[in-house]
């Protein structure tokens, strides 16, 4: 289950007539009593480049997807005048974040402002199985799940000045365990506020998993460039927010992590193997062929059906399934032996 909607977006607010609003979307703040916060469509500030890196580290806790996020912004003042700017960085994380410009750390302050009224992010109520690509519903959440924690970042621009700032923070991702064999972890990053900037930014996305062997789903196409690293680069701003999920497959024979589909495929495969083994045993009139195959089929079933029904029924349902399959195999073994014995007896009387 996704415990929080994970976001990161930078918003700029206009403080003075000569000040601009910036971000992943610039922000306009009317005087009190003159309206709510809204993204400024005339900031005169360009986001030249945005690079987002998720470094995942949950190697010590399978019930958590802990990530360190590094966001690099390259901003450019298009005007001939100086600009004093406050950047509002929004994240659901309660962990402290740090902002640097080169070797200089920028002092930040919390802000109570809510989300801009002219920017609406669609709430994510599904998680995608990275193997089958199926979307699994996670239910609806209260309005508090959509709230964002804001941090003000003051910046000063000279005429036509370019700035590079880096925002670093940590957060825990969502997890989904209902009806799946292996836990699915997920993260969400808001890219769409950047559509309020001037021009088109270069956008780079990167995911560094904590160990090799992970399977990734991303709604934006990504390329695996290393055992643990996935990357994507765009010369324009994607039209949708970035969502990704990942898992580490264990005891999965088929391309699905969904419990029901996986177990039905395993039982179906065990049934098909039983028919094939019985056919060979009858063809060669060797009951031992089926007996040996039966042990292999039972071992196959026990190994691959490792989860069924979820907590607290998992152990009960898995054991029951293994017993039923074992009993069915023993019955088939008895029938095969009888059939072979009858054939031999018939041949002797001929």
Coordinates of N, CA, C and O in Angstrom, one line a residue, residues 11 24 104 128 136 153 287:
X11 N 8.5 25.7 -6.8 CA 7.6 26.7 -7.2 C 8.2 28.1 -6.9 O 8.7 28.2 -5.8
X24 N 9.8 24.4 -11.0 CA 9.2 23.5 -11.9 C 8.0 24.2 -12.3 O 7.2 23.8 -13.1
X104 N 28.1 27.0 -1.4 CA 27.4 27.8 -0.5 C 26.1 27.2 -0.2 O 25.3 26.8 -1.1
X128 N 1.6 -0.1 -10.1 CA 1.8 -0.9 -11.3 C 2.8 -2.1 -11.0 O 3.9 -1.8 -10.5
X136 N -2.7 -2.0 -10.1 CA -3.4 -2.5 -8.9 C -3.9 -1.4 -8.1 O -3.2 -0.5 -7.7
X153 N 13.0 29.1 -0.5 CA 14.5 29.1 -0.9 C 14.7 30.5 -1.5 O 14.3 30.7 -2.7
X287 N 6.4 -47.5 -14.3 CA 5.8 -46.7 -13.3 C 6.8 -45.8 -12.6 O 6.4 -44.7 -12.0

